[in-house]
PDB file of C-alpha atoms in Angstrom:
ATOM      1  CA  MET A  15      -4.906  -8.257  -9.672  1.00 36.00           C
ATOM      2  CA  HIS A  16      -2.717  -7.750  -7.161  1.00 34.00           C
ATOM      3  CA  ARG A  17       2.657  -6.669  -3.186  1.00 33.00           C
ATOM      4  CA  LEU A  18       8.130  -5.668   0.655  1.00 32.00           C
ATOM      5  CA  ALA A  19      12.035  -4.996   2.927  1.00 34.00           C
ATOM      6  CA  SER A  20      13.125  -1.883   1.173  1.00 35.00           C
ATOM      7  CA  PRO A  21      13.493  -2.147  -2.706  1.00 34.00           C
ATOM      8  CA  SER A  22      16.613  -0.918  -4.329  1.00 33.00           C
ATOM      9  CA  PHE A  23      16.773   0.302  -7.852  1.00 29.00           C
ATOM     10  CA  LEU A  24      19.830   1.762  -9.547  1.00 28.00           C
ATOM     11  CA  ALA A  25      19.862   2.705 -13.329  1.00 32.00           C
ATOM     12  CA  LEU A  26      23.174   3.254 -15.147  1.00 26.00           C
ATOM     13  CA  ALA A  27      23.384   4.259 -18.801  1.00 30.00           C
ATOM     14  CA  VAL A  28      26.555   3.863 -20.738  1.00 28.00           C
ATOM     15  CA  VAL A  29      26.975   5.190 -24.086  1.00 28.00           C
ATOM     16  CA  LEU A  30      29.919   3.812 -26.313  1.00 27.00           C
ATOM     17  CA  GLY A  31      30.860   5.342 -29.590  1.00 33.00           C
ATOM     18  CA  ALA A  32      32.983   3.428 -32.058  1.00 34.00           C
ATOM     19  CA  ALA A  33      34.441   4.311 -35.432  1.00 34.00           C
ATOM     20  CA  GLY A  34      35.979   1.889 -37.875  1.00 38.00           C
ATOM     21  CA  CYS A  35      37.582   1.827 -41.213  1.00 34.00           C
ATOM     22  CA  GLY A  36      35.479   0.353 -44.009  1.00 39.00           C
ATOM     23  CA  PRO A  37      35.458   0.318 -47.691  1.00 39.00           C
ATOM     24  CA  ALA A  38      35.318   3.612 -49.623  1.00 39.00           C
ATOM     25  CA  PRO A  39      31.708   4.675 -50.096  1.00 38.00           C
ATOM     26  CA  GLU A  40      30.218   4.231 -53.479  1.00 38.00           C
ATOM     27  CA  VAL A  41      29.540   7.302 -55.591  1.00 37.00           C
ATOM     28  CA  GLU A  42      26.061   7.835 -56.606  1.00 40.00           C
ATOM     29  CA  SER A  43      25.133   8.394 -60.160  1.00 40.00           C
ATOM     30  CA  PRO A  44      23.601  11.875 -61.081  1.00 43.00           C
ATOM     31  CA  GLY A  45      19.742  11.657 -60.626  1.00 46.00           C
ATOM     32  CA  ALA A  46      19.955   8.400 -58.556  1.00 46.00           C
ATOM     33  CA  THR A  47      17.317   7.944 -55.862  1.00 45.00           C
ATOM     34  CA  PRO A  48      18.813   8.431 -52.608  1.00 44.00           C
ATOM     35  CA  PRO A  49      18.540   5.271 -50.163  1.00 43.00           C
ATOM     36  CA  ALA A  50      15.740   5.267 -47.872  1.00 45.00           C
ATOM     37  CA  VAL A  51      16.365   6.274 -44.387  1.00 42.00           C
ATOM     38  CA  GLU A  52      14.709   4.444 -41.469  1.00 43.00           C
ATOM     39  CA  PRO A  53      13.276   6.889 -39.008  1.00 44.00           C
ATOM     40  CA  VAL A  54      14.728   6.653 -35.445  1.00 40.00           C
ATOM     41  CA  PRO A  55      12.068   6.119 -32.947  1.00 42.00           C
ATOM     42  CA  ALA A  56      11.955   8.613 -30.332  1.00 42.00           C
ATOM     43  CA  ALA A  57      13.027   7.387 -26.773  1.00 39.00           C
ATOM     44  CA  ALA A  58      10.199   6.572 -24.494  1.00 43.00           C
ATOM     45  CA  ALA A  59       9.587   9.317 -21.787  1.00 48.00           C
ATOM     46  CA  ASP A  60      10.844   8.380 -18.310  1.00 53.00           C
ATOM     47  CA  THR A  61       7.568   8.537 -16.308  1.00 70.00           C
ATOM     48  CA  GLY A  62       9.312   7.321 -13.194  1.00 90.00           C
ATOM     49  CA  ARG A  63       7.887   5.066 -10.520  1.00 93.00           C
ATOM     50  CA  VAL A  64       5.295   5.262  -7.610  1.00 94.00           C
ATOM     51  CA  TYR A  65       6.553   3.947  -4.389  1.00 95.00           C
ATOM     52  CA  GLU A  66       4.136   3.214  -1.408  1.00 95.00           C
ATOM     53  CA  ARG A  67       4.982   2.560   2.174  1.00 96.00           C
ATOM     54  CA  THR A  68       2.109   1.911   4.493  1.00 97.00           C
ATOM     55  CA  VAL A  69       2.556   1.115   8.328  1.00 98.00           C
ATOM     56  CA  ALA A  70      -0.791   0.225   9.603  1.00 98.00           C
ATOM     57  CA  PHE A  71      -1.308  -0.374  13.446  1.00 98.00           C
ATOM     58  CA  LEU A  72      -4.216  -2.248  15.025  1.00 97.00           C
ATOM     59  CA  GLY A  73      -4.625  -2.537  18.703  1.00 96.00           C
ATOM     60  CA  THR A  74      -5.055  -5.851  20.240  1.00 91.00           C
ATOM     61  CA  GLY A  75      -6.686  -4.920  23.593  1.00 79.00           C
ATOM     62  CA  THR A  76     -10.252  -5.645  24.205  1.00 72.00           C
ATOM     63  CA  ASP A  77     -11.337  -2.468  25.917  1.00 74.00           C
ATOM     64  CA  SER A  78     -11.627  -0.283  22.691  1.00 86.00           C
ATOM     65  CA  VAL A  79     -10.694  -0.313  18.958  1.00 93.00           C
ATOM     66  CA  PHE A  80      -7.582   1.486  18.053  1.00 96.00           C
ATOM     67  CA  GLY A  81      -6.107   1.830  14.629  1.00 97.00           C
ATOM     68  CA  ALA A  82      -3.542   4.097  13.043  1.00 98.00           C
ATOM     69  CA  PRO A  83      -2.575   3.568   9.351  1.00 98.00           C
ATOM     70  CA  TRP A  84       0.152   5.858   7.934  1.00 98.00           C
ATOM     71  CA  LEU A  85       0.758   6.089   4.107  1.00 97.00           C
ATOM     72  CA  LEU A  86       4.010   7.572   2.549  1.00 97.00           C
ATOM     73  CA  SER A  87       3.937   7.757  -1.053  1.00 96.00           C
ATOM     74  CA  VAL A  88       6.643   8.886  -3.565  1.00 97.00           C
ATOM     75  CA  ARG A  89       6.432   9.730  -7.314  1.00 96.00           C
ATOM     76  CA  THR A  90       9.697  10.096  -9.373  1.00 96.00           C
ATOM     77  CA  GLY A  91      10.380  10.831 -13.105  1.00 92.00           C
ATOM     78  CA  GLY A  92      10.213  14.642 -12.908  1.00 91.00           C
ATOM     79  CA  GLU A  93      12.757  17.289 -12.021  1.00 94.00           C
ATOM     80  CA  THR A  94      11.866  16.751  -8.373  1.00 96.00           C
ATOM     81  CA  VAL A  95      10.603  13.808  -6.375  1.00 96.00           C
ATOM     82  CA  ARG A  96       7.029  14.338  -5.312  1.00 97.00           C
ATOM     83  CA  ARG A  97       6.111  13.161  -1.859  1.00 97.00           C
ATOM     84  CA  ARG A  98       2.888  12.829   0.173  1.00 97.00           C
ATOM     85  CA  GLY A  99       2.291  11.703   3.769  1.00 97.00           C
ATOM     86  CA  ARG A 100      -1.032  10.932   5.358  1.00 97.00           C
ATOM     87  CA  GLY A 101      -2.117   9.490   8.707  1.00 98.00           C
ATOM     88  CA  TRP A 102      -5.518   8.482  10.149  1.00 98.00           C
ATOM     89  CA  PHE A 103      -6.369   7.552  13.766  1.00 97.00           C
ATOM     90  CA  LEU A 104      -9.165   5.287  14.606  1.00 97.00           C
ATOM     91  CA  ARG A 105     -10.742   5.005  18.083  1.00 96.00           C
ATOM     92  CA  GLY A 106     -13.993   3.056  18.496  1.00 95.00           C
ATOM     93  CA  ASP A 107     -15.712   3.779  15.274  1.00 95.00           C
ATOM     94  CA  VAL A 108     -14.600   7.288  14.740  1.00 97.00           C
ATOM     95  CA  TRP A 109     -11.828   7.991  12.080  1.00 98.00           C
ATOM     96  CA  ASP A 110      -9.558  11.166  12.433  1.00 97.00           C
ATOM     97  CA  PRO A 111      -7.434  12.071   9.337  1.00 97.00           C
ATOM     98  CA  PHE A 112      -4.775  13.837  11.327  1.00 96.00           C
ATOM     99  CA  TYR A 113      -2.129  14.311   8.833  1.00 97.00           C
ATOM    100  CA  ASP A 114      -1.833  15.138   5.208  1.00 97.00           C
ATOM    101  CA  GLU A 115       0.908  16.981   3.487  1.00 97.00           C
ATOM    102  CA  GLN A 116       2.634  17.060   0.156  1.00 97.00           C
ATOM    103  CA  TRP A 117       6.055  18.365  -0.577  1.00 97.00           C
ATOM    104  CA  GLU A 118       8.968  17.975  -3.125  1.00 97.00           C
ATOM    105  CA  THR A 119      12.543  16.992  -2.774  1.00 96.00           C
ATOM    106  CA  PRO A 120      15.525  16.918  -5.336  1.00 95.00           C
ATOM    107  CA  PRO A 121      16.120  13.570  -7.048  1.00 93.00           C
ATOM    108  CA  MET A 122      18.037  11.128  -5.002  1.00 92.00           C
ATOM    109  CA  ARG A 123      19.668   7.729  -5.187  1.00 91.00           C
ATOM    110  CA  ALA A 124      17.186   6.033  -2.818  1.00 92.00           C
ATOM    111  CA  PRO A 125      13.881   8.107  -3.293  1.00 94.00           C
ATOM    112  CA  TRP A 126      11.702   5.408  -1.669  1.00 92.00           C
ATOM    113  CA  ARG A 127      13.296   6.021   1.695  1.00 92.00           C
ATOM    114  CA  PRO A 128      10.750   7.672   4.036  1.00 91.00           C
ATOM    115  CA  LEU A 129      11.790  11.199   5.009  1.00 94.00           C
ATOM    116  CA  PRO A 130      10.422  13.294   7.973  1.00 95.00           C
ATOM    117  CA  HIS A 131       8.483  16.480   7.210  1.00 96.00           C
ATOM    118  CA  GLY A 132       6.735  19.186   9.272  1.00 95.00           C
ATOM    119  CA  PRO A 133       4.967  17.244  12.223  1.00 97.00           C
ATOM    120  CA  LEU A 134       5.949  13.984  10.821  1.00 97.00           C
ATOM    121  CA  ARG A 135       8.991  12.610  12.537  1.00 97.00           C
ATOM    122  CA  MET A 136      10.721   9.078  12.614  1.00 96.00           C
ATOM    123  CA  VAL A 137      13.374   7.147  14.097  1.00 96.00           C
ATOM    124  CA  VAL A 138      15.413   4.886  11.681  1.00 93.00           C
ATOM    125  CA  GLY A 139      17.675   2.190  12.982  1.00 89.00           C
ATOM    126  CA  GLU A 140      20.267  -0.081  11.476  1.00 87.00           C
ATOM    127  CA  GLY A 141      19.804  -1.057   7.955  1.00 82.00           C
ATOM    128  CA  ASP A 142      17.335   1.656   7.457  1.00 83.00           C
ATOM    129  CA  ALA A 143      14.684  -0.110   9.651  1.00 90.00           C
ATOM    130  CA  LEU A 144      11.940   2.173  10.548  1.00 94.00           C
ATOM    131  CA  GLU A 145      11.608   1.970  14.307  1.00 96.00           C
ATOM    132  CA  GLN A 146       9.148   4.690  15.216  1.00 97.00           C
ATOM    133  CA  LEU A 147       6.615   7.150  13.431  1.00 97.00           C
ATOM    134  CA  SER A 148       5.633  10.298  15.260  1.00 97.00           C
ATOM    135  CA  PHE A 149       3.187  13.181  14.711  1.00 97.00           C
ATOM    136  CA  VAL A 150       4.004  16.182  16.870  1.00 96.00           C
ATOM    137  CA  ASP A 151       1.912  19.221  16.336  1.00 94.00           C
ATOM    138  CA  GLY A 152       1.707  21.759  19.268  1.00 89.00           C
ATOM    139  CA  GLY A 153       0.156  19.976  22.267  1.00 87.00           C
ATOM    140  CA  ARG A 154      -0.839  16.990  20.092  1.00 91.00           C
ATOM    141  CA  ARG A 155       1.364  14.031  19.791  1.00 94.00           C
ATOM    142  CA  LEU A 156       0.924  10.320  18.594  1.00 96.00           C
ATOM    143  CA  ASP A 157       3.801   8.011  18.493  1.00 97.00           C
ATOM    144  CA  LEU A 158       3.850   4.541  16.880  1.00 98.00           C
ATOM    145  CA  ALA A 159       6.803   2.391  18.177  1.00 97.00           C
ATOM    146  CA  LEU A 160       7.719  -0.748  15.832  1.00 97.00           C
ATOM    147  CA  ASP A 161       9.189  -3.740  17.867  1.00 96.00           C
ATOM    148  CA  ALA A 162      10.124  -7.269  16.869  1.00 94.00           C
ATOM    149  CA  SER A 163       9.100  -8.825  13.625  1.00 94.00           C
ATOM    150  CA  ARG A 164       6.767 -11.762  13.757  1.00 94.00           C
ATOM    151  CA  ALA A 165       6.622 -12.531  10.013  1.00 95.00           C
ATOM    152  CA  GLU A 166       7.967 -11.356   6.616  1.00 96.00           C
ATOM    153  CA  TRP A 167       7.264 -11.988   3.069  1.00 96.00           C
ATOM    154  CA  THR A 168       8.282 -10.883  -0.350  1.00 94.00           C
ATOM    155  CA  GLY A 169       5.768 -10.831  -3.312  1.00 89.00           C
ATOM    156  CA  ARG A 170       6.243 -11.568  -7.030  1.00 85.00           C
ATOM    157  CA  ARG A 171       6.661  -8.076  -7.907  1.00 84.00           C
ATOM    158  CA  GLY A 172       9.177  -7.109  -5.265  1.00 87.00           C
ATOM    159  CA  GLU A 173       6.546  -5.980  -2.641  1.00 91.00           C
ATOM    160  CA  THR A 174       7.288  -6.711   0.894  1.00 95.00           C
ATOM    161  CA  PHE A 175       5.115  -7.213   3.974  1.00 96.00           C
ATOM    162  CA  ARG A 176       6.125  -7.397   7.572  1.00 97.00           C
ATOM    163  CA  PHE A 177       4.053  -8.129  10.707  1.00 97.00           C
ATOM    164  CA  LEU A 178       5.655  -6.580  13.791  1.00 97.00           C
ATOM    165  CA  ASP A 179       4.764  -6.167  17.439  1.00 97.00           C
ATOM    166  CA  ALA A 180       4.021  -2.422  17.994  1.00 98.00           C
ATOM    167  CA  GLY A 181       2.712   0.065  20.470  1.00 97.00           C
ATOM    168  CA  LEU A 182       0.775   3.240  19.843  1.00 96.00           C
ATOM    169  CA  VAL A 183       1.413   5.971  22.590  1.00 94.00           C
ATOM    170  CA  LEU A 184      -1.104   8.639  23.094  1.00 88.00           C
ATOM    171  CA  ALA A 185      -1.554  10.851  26.250  1.00 82.00           C
ATOM    172  CA  GLU A 186       1.167   8.695  27.844  1.00 82.00           C
ATOM    173  CA  ARG A 187      -0.757   5.704  27.442  1.00 89.00           C
ATOM    174  CA  ARG A 188       0.682   2.738  25.388  1.00 93.00           C
ATOM    175  CA  VAL A 189      -1.876   0.554  23.541  1.00 94.00           C
ATOM    176  CA  PRO A 190      -0.261  -2.761  22.436  1.00 95.00           C
ATOM    177  CA  GLY A 191      -0.853  -4.158  19.025  1.00 97.00           C
ATOM    178  CA  ILE A 192       0.319  -5.458  15.713  1.00 97.00           C
ATOM    179  CA  ALA A 193       1.619  -3.491  12.723  1.00 98.00           C
ATOM    180  CA  LEU A 194       1.842  -4.212   9.189  1.00 98.00           C
ATOM    181  CA  ASP A 195       4.792  -2.714   7.327  1.00 97.00           C
ATOM    182  CA  LEU A 196       3.902  -2.824   3.634  1.00 97.00           C
ATOM    183  CA  ASN A 197       6.030  -1.688   0.623  1.00 95.00           C
ATOM    184  CA  ARG A 198       5.292  -1.888  -3.063  1.00 93.00           C
ATOM    185  CA  THR A 199       5.962  -0.069  -6.340  1.00 91.00           C
ATOM    186  CA  HIS A 200       4.583   0.267  -9.686  1.00 88.00           C
ATOM    187  CA  GLN A 201       5.003   2.246 -12.852  1.00 87.00           C
ATOM    188  CA  PRO A 202       2.281   5.063 -13.435  1.00 85.00           C
ATOM    189  CA  ALA A 203       1.314   3.551 -16.670  1.00 81.00           C
ATOM    190  CA  GLU A 204       0.139   0.281 -14.868  1.00 79.00           C
ATOM    191  CA  GLY A 205      -2.519   2.283 -13.013  1.00 74.00           C
ATOM    192  CA  PRO A 206      -3.040   2.586  -9.321  1.00 74.00           C
ATOM    193  CA  SER A 207      -2.209  -0.303  -6.911  1.00 81.00           C
ATOM    194  CA  GLY A 208      -5.026  -2.620  -5.808  1.00 89.00           C
ATOM    195  CA  ASP A 209      -6.757  -3.111  -2.456  1.00 94.00           C
ATOM    196  CA  TRP A 210      -5.389  -5.044   0.482  1.00 97.00           C
ATOM    197  CA  VAL A 211      -6.377  -6.273   3.912  1.00 98.00           C
ATOM    198  CA  MET A 212      -4.538  -7.152   7.090  1.00 98.00           C
ATOM    199  CA  LEU A 213      -6.346  -9.559   9.470  1.00 98.00           C
ATOM    200  CA  VAL A 214      -5.569 -10.621  12.989  1.00 97.00           C
ATOM    201  CA  SER A 215      -6.964 -13.324  15.199  1.00 96.00           C
ATOM    202  CA  GLY A 216      -5.293 -12.935  18.617  1.00 93.00           C
ATOM    203  CA  ASP A 217      -1.926 -14.448  18.625  1.00 92.00           C
ATOM    204  CA  SER A 218      -2.955 -17.395  16.608  1.00 93.00           C
ATOM    205  CA  LEU A 219      -3.394 -15.913  13.083  1.00 96.00           C
ATOM    206  CA  HIS A 220      -2.042 -12.948  11.145  1.00 97.00           C
ATOM    207  CA  ALA A 221      -2.790 -12.776   7.414  1.00 98.00           C
ATOM    208  CA  VAL A 222      -2.309 -10.167   4.593  1.00 98.00           C
ATOM    209  CA  LEU A 223      -4.166 -10.428   1.397  1.00 97.00           C
ATOM    210  CA  HIS A 224      -3.651  -8.160  -1.519  1.00 95.00           C
ATOM    211  CA  THR A 225      -4.077  -7.545  -5.278  1.00 90.00           C
ATOM    212  CA  PRO A 226      -0.992  -5.849  -6.801  1.00 76.00           C
ATOM    213  CA  LEU A 227      -2.872  -3.834  -9.510  1.00 68.00           C
ATOM    214  CA  HIS A 228      -6.160  -2.015  -9.496  1.00 65.00           C
ATOM    215  CA  ASP A 229      -9.234  -4.025 -10.306  1.00 60.00           C
ATOM    216  CA  THR A 230     -11.268  -3.237 -13.416  1.00 56.00           C
ATOM    217  CA  ALA A 231     -14.734  -4.511 -14.587  1.00 51.00           C
ATOM    218  CA  LEU A 232     -13.022  -6.281 -17.476  1.00 49.00           C
ATOM    219  CA  GLU A 233     -10.268  -7.811 -15.393  1.00 62.00           C
ATOM    220  CA  PRO A 234     -11.406  -9.147 -12.069  1.00 68.00           C
ATOM    221  CA  ALA A 235      -8.777  -8.958  -9.343  1.00 76.00           C
ATOM    222  CA  VAL A 236      -6.572 -11.985  -8.535  1.00 89.00           C
ATOM    223  CA  TRP A 237      -5.555 -11.797  -4.646  1.00 93.00           C
ATOM    224  CA  ARG A 238      -2.845 -13.664  -3.040  1.00 94.00           C
ATOM    225  CA  GLY A 239      -1.067 -13.340   0.230  1.00 95.00           C
ATOM    226  CA  TRP A 240       0.405 -15.124   3.335  1.00 96.00           C
ATOM    227  CA  VAL A 241      -1.096 -16.445   6.585  1.00 97.00           C
ATOM    228  CA  HIS A 242       1.156 -16.664   9.672  1.00 97.00           C
ATOM    229  CA  LEU A 243      -0.548 -19.471  11.649  1.00 96.00           C
ATOM    230  CA  ASP A 244       0.800 -20.834  14.865  1.00 89.00           C
ATOM    231  CA  PHE A 245       4.414 -19.915  13.977  1.00 89.00           C
ATOM    232  CA  ARG A 246       3.956 -21.270  10.349  1.00 94.00           C
ATOM    233  CA  ASP A 247       3.899 -19.301   7.260  1.00 95.00           C
ATOM    234  CA  LEU A 248       1.364 -20.321   4.478  1.00 96.00           C
ATOM    235  CA  PRO A 249       1.332 -18.644   1.196  1.00 95.00           C
ATOM    236  CA  VAL A 250      -2.131 -18.455  -0.439  1.00 95.00           C
ATOM    237  CA  SER A 251      -2.766 -17.587  -4.068  1.00 92.00           C
ATOM    238  CA  SER A 252      -5.430 -17.684  -6.909  1.00 92.00           C
ATOM    239  CA  LEU A 253      -8.074 -15.904  -4.560  1.00 95.00           C
ATOM    240  CA  THR A 254     -10.868 -13.971  -5.947  1.00 93.00           C
ATOM    241  CA  ALA A 255     -12.683 -11.228  -4.148  1.00 93.00           C
ATOM    242  CA  GLU A 256     -16.525 -10.634  -4.160  1.00 93.00           C
ATOM    243  CA  TRP A 257     -18.456  -7.587  -2.800  1.00 95.00           C
ATOM    244  CA  THR A 258     -21.302  -9.043  -0.948  1.00 97.00           C
ATOM    245  CA  ALA A 259     -22.746  -5.796   0.365  1.00 98.00           C
ATOM    246  CA  LEU A 260     -22.685  -2.280  -0.968  1.00 97.00           C
ATOM    247  CA  ARG A 261     -23.694   1.169  -0.009  1.00 97.00           C
ATOM    248  CA  ALA A 262     -23.954   4.545  -1.661  1.00 97.00           C
ATOM    249  CA  PHE A 263     -21.160   7.093  -1.421  1.00 97.00           C
ATOM    250  CA  ASP A 264     -22.954  10.141  -2.757  1.00 96.00           C
ATOM    251  CA  ARG A 265     -19.945  12.463  -2.868  1.00 95.00           C
ATOM    252  CA  ALA A 266     -18.273  10.189  -5.398  1.00 95.00           C
ATOM    253  CA  ARG A 267     -21.616   9.274  -6.933  1.00 94.00           C
ATOM    254  CA  ARG A 268     -20.717   5.644  -6.602  1.00 94.00           C
ATOM    255  CA  GLU A 269     -21.321   2.565  -4.581  1.00 96.00           C
ATOM    256  CA  VAL A 270     -18.702   1.220  -2.244  1.00 96.00           C
ATOM    257  CA  PRO A 271     -18.360  -2.335  -0.672  1.00 96.00           C
ATOM    258  CA  VAL A 272     -19.236  -2.926   2.917  1.00 98.00           C
ATOM    259  CA  GLY A 273     -19.035  -6.695   2.690  1.00 98.00           C
ATOM    260  CA  TRP A 274     -16.431  -9.069   1.090  1.00 97.00           C
ATOM    261  CA  THR A 275     -15.638 -12.612   0.539  1.00 97.00           C
ATOM    262  CA  ILE A 276     -12.138 -13.408  -0.456  1.00 96.00           C
ATOM    263  CA  GLY A 277     -11.281 -17.040  -1.014  1.00 95.00           C
ATOM    264  CA  SER A 278     -10.096 -19.809  -3.291  1.00 93.00           C
ATOM    265  CA  GLY A 279     -12.295 -21.632  -5.630  1.00 89.00           C
ATOM    266  CA  ASP A 280     -12.268 -24.787  -3.646  1.00 89.00           C
ATOM    267  CA  GLY A 281     -13.090 -23.127  -0.440  1.00 88.00           C
ATOM    268  CA  THR A 282     -10.049 -24.152   1.520  1.00 92.00           C
ATOM    269  CA  VAL A 283      -9.168 -20.571   2.258  1.00 96.00           C
ATOM    270  CA  GLN A 284     -11.946 -17.990   2.683  1.00 97.00           C
ATOM    271  CA  ALA A 285     -12.262 -14.628   4.513  1.00 98.00           C
ATOM    272  CA  VAL A 286     -15.854 -13.310   4.966  1.00 98.00           C
ATOM    273  CA  LEU A 287     -15.684  -9.690   6.252  1.00 98.00           C
ATOM    274  CA  GLU A 288     -17.975  -6.873   6.836  1.00 98.00           C
ATOM    275  CA  ALA A 289     -17.339  -3.153   7.400  1.00 98.00           C
ATOM    276  CA  ARG A 290     -17.553  -1.920  11.063  1.00 97.00           C
ATOM    277  CA  SER A 291     -16.402   1.703  10.263  1.00 98.00           C
ATOM    278  CA  SER A 292     -14.843   3.562   7.376  1.00 98.00           C
ATOM    279  CA  ILE A 293     -13.437   6.804   6.320  1.00 98.00           C
ATOM    280  CA  LEU A 294     -13.854   7.707   2.539  1.00 98.00           C
ATOM    281  CA  GLU A 295     -12.588  10.539   0.582  1.00 96.00           C
ATOM    282  CA  ALA A 296     -13.940  11.605  -2.912  1.00 95.00           C
ATOM    283  CA  GLY A 297     -11.318  12.751  -5.374  1.00 92.00           C
ATOM    284  CA  GLU A 298     -11.401  14.945  -8.499  1.00 89.00           C
ATOM    285  CA  GLY A 299     -12.199  13.742 -11.964  1.00 84.00           C
ATOM    286  CA  GLU A 300     -13.734  14.686 -15.433  1.00 81.00           C
ATOM    287  CA  GLY A 301     -16.232  11.855 -15.511  1.00 81.00           C
ATOM    288  CA  PRO A 302     -19.563  11.458 -13.668  1.00 90.00           C
ATOM    289  CA  LEU A 303     -17.969   9.108 -11.258  1.00 92.00           C
ATOM    290  CA  LEU A 304     -15.312  10.245  -8.990  1.00 94.00           C
ATOM    291  CA  PRO A 305     -12.293   8.395  -7.617  1.00 92.00           C
ATOM    292  CA  VAL A 306     -12.587   6.939  -3.982  1.00 94.00           C
ATOM    293  CA  ASP A 307      -9.856   6.684  -1.504  1.00 95.00           C
ATOM    294  CA  GLY A 308     -10.510   5.093   1.910  1.00 95.00           C
ATOM    295  CA  TRP A 309     -10.072   2.666   4.745  1.00 98.00           C
ATOM    296  CA  PHE A 310     -12.428   0.240   6.394  1.00 98.00           C
ATOM    297  CA  GLU A 311     -12.278  -1.429   9.906  1.00 98.00           C
ATOM    298  CA  VAL A 312     -13.520  -5.044   9.218  1.00 98.00           C
ATOM    299  CA  THR A 313     -14.614  -7.986  11.283  1.00 98.00           C
ATOM    300  CA  GLY A 314     -15.509 -11.414  10.232  1.00 98.00           C
ATOM    301  CA  THR A 315     -14.130 -14.903   9.968  1.00 98.00           C
ATOM    302  CA  PHE A 316     -11.044 -16.548   8.308  1.00 98.00           C
ATOM    303  CA  GLU A 317     -11.119 -20.210   7.325  1.00 97.00           C
ATOM    304  CA  VAL A 318      -7.877 -22.016   6.462  1.00 96.00           C
ATOM    305  CA  GLU A 319      -6.735 -25.643   6.987  1.00 94.00           C
ATOM    306  CA  GLY A 320     -10.307 -26.619   8.051  1.00 94.00           C
ATOM    307  CA  ALA A 321     -10.364 -24.274  11.065  1.00 96.00           C
ATOM    308  CA  THR A 322     -12.346 -21.002  11.220  1.00 97.00           C
ATOM    309  CA  TYR A 323     -11.008 -17.982  13.235  1.00 98.00           C
ATOM    310  CA  PRO A 324     -12.680 -14.783  14.228  1.00 97.00           C
ATOM    311  CA  VAL A 325     -10.641 -11.895  12.681  1.00 98.00           C
ATOM    312  CA  HIS A 326     -10.422  -8.249  13.040  1.00 97.00           C
ATOM    313  CA  GLY A 327      -8.471  -5.824  10.531  1.00 98.00           C
ATOM    314  CA  LEU A 328      -8.086  -2.986   8.330  1.00 98.00           C
ATOM    315  CA  LEU A 329      -8.864  -2.897   4.556  1.00 98.00           C
ATOM    316  CA  ARG A 330      -7.512  -0.331   2.219  1.00 97.00           C
ATOM    317  CA  HIS A 331      -9.971   0.422  -0.644  1.00 95.00           C
ATOM    318  CA  THR A 332      -9.715   2.533  -3.853  1.00 92.00           C
ATOM    319  CA  GLN A 333     -11.551   3.122  -6.995  1.00 90.00           C
ATOM    320  CA  ARG A 334     -10.374   5.023 -10.012  1.00 82.00           C
ATOM    321  CA  GLU A 335     -12.332   4.122 -13.174  1.00 69.00           C
TER     322      GLU A 335
END
């Protein structure tokens, strides 16, 4: 299973009618059986698309752990465009979900473009490049500045990933770090998007591994991604993920992973990860098992090209079935 620069989609429907002159129709005999008329199939309903934009910051300092993932989602296909913005702040091993709002906008030509709303503000530069995300609410403020790009990749389904130098500013202190800007899209009928992880090892290694669509018990996920290693870009594919440790998440009446091994069958690429901290939310559902939506801060090792690197990262995890 398995996704980004900004995608661009434009649908144009043209209906042409033409009338021509043909032979005169035959006259039916009285009592003749009328010819069968093929039923016209109903047009498939336009269910729209789901667009996901994630900007995830991870501090690279050594004094304390800082993280700040922002998730902007858009759903089209109705009379309005439905939007949701969320933000989480990680300091040490404490997660703070500081922003969560939903709103609607009229349909537009580029619905995937991020829009400010309420305390969520942003600075957009040339070519619609996102330069800054800010949360401003009364006396509380959090700014994420996106700087120079380090690496950029595009996936098979049009998803894009960019690693950028970044800085998180809080209480007039700037925390240096790295940010992953991730864009991906899917149709609602395909089900939710799958998990992904960003991993960093100093300035030597930056990796993103993902599965475009949600994993199921019948269809184990196929992971792929990229590694930026010493100024080189290495694509990796045909990876599988194994949950190596579990713990109970009572609110969703499920188990969630707290240990992972993601790697190739020949062992040439392998990430061995364990959760250091997490924030999990149980959703609503009709069955006995409830959906899970969450983030993990992970640590571990990443092996590639015969070398092993200590890594630190953020892992996005959901469960739906």
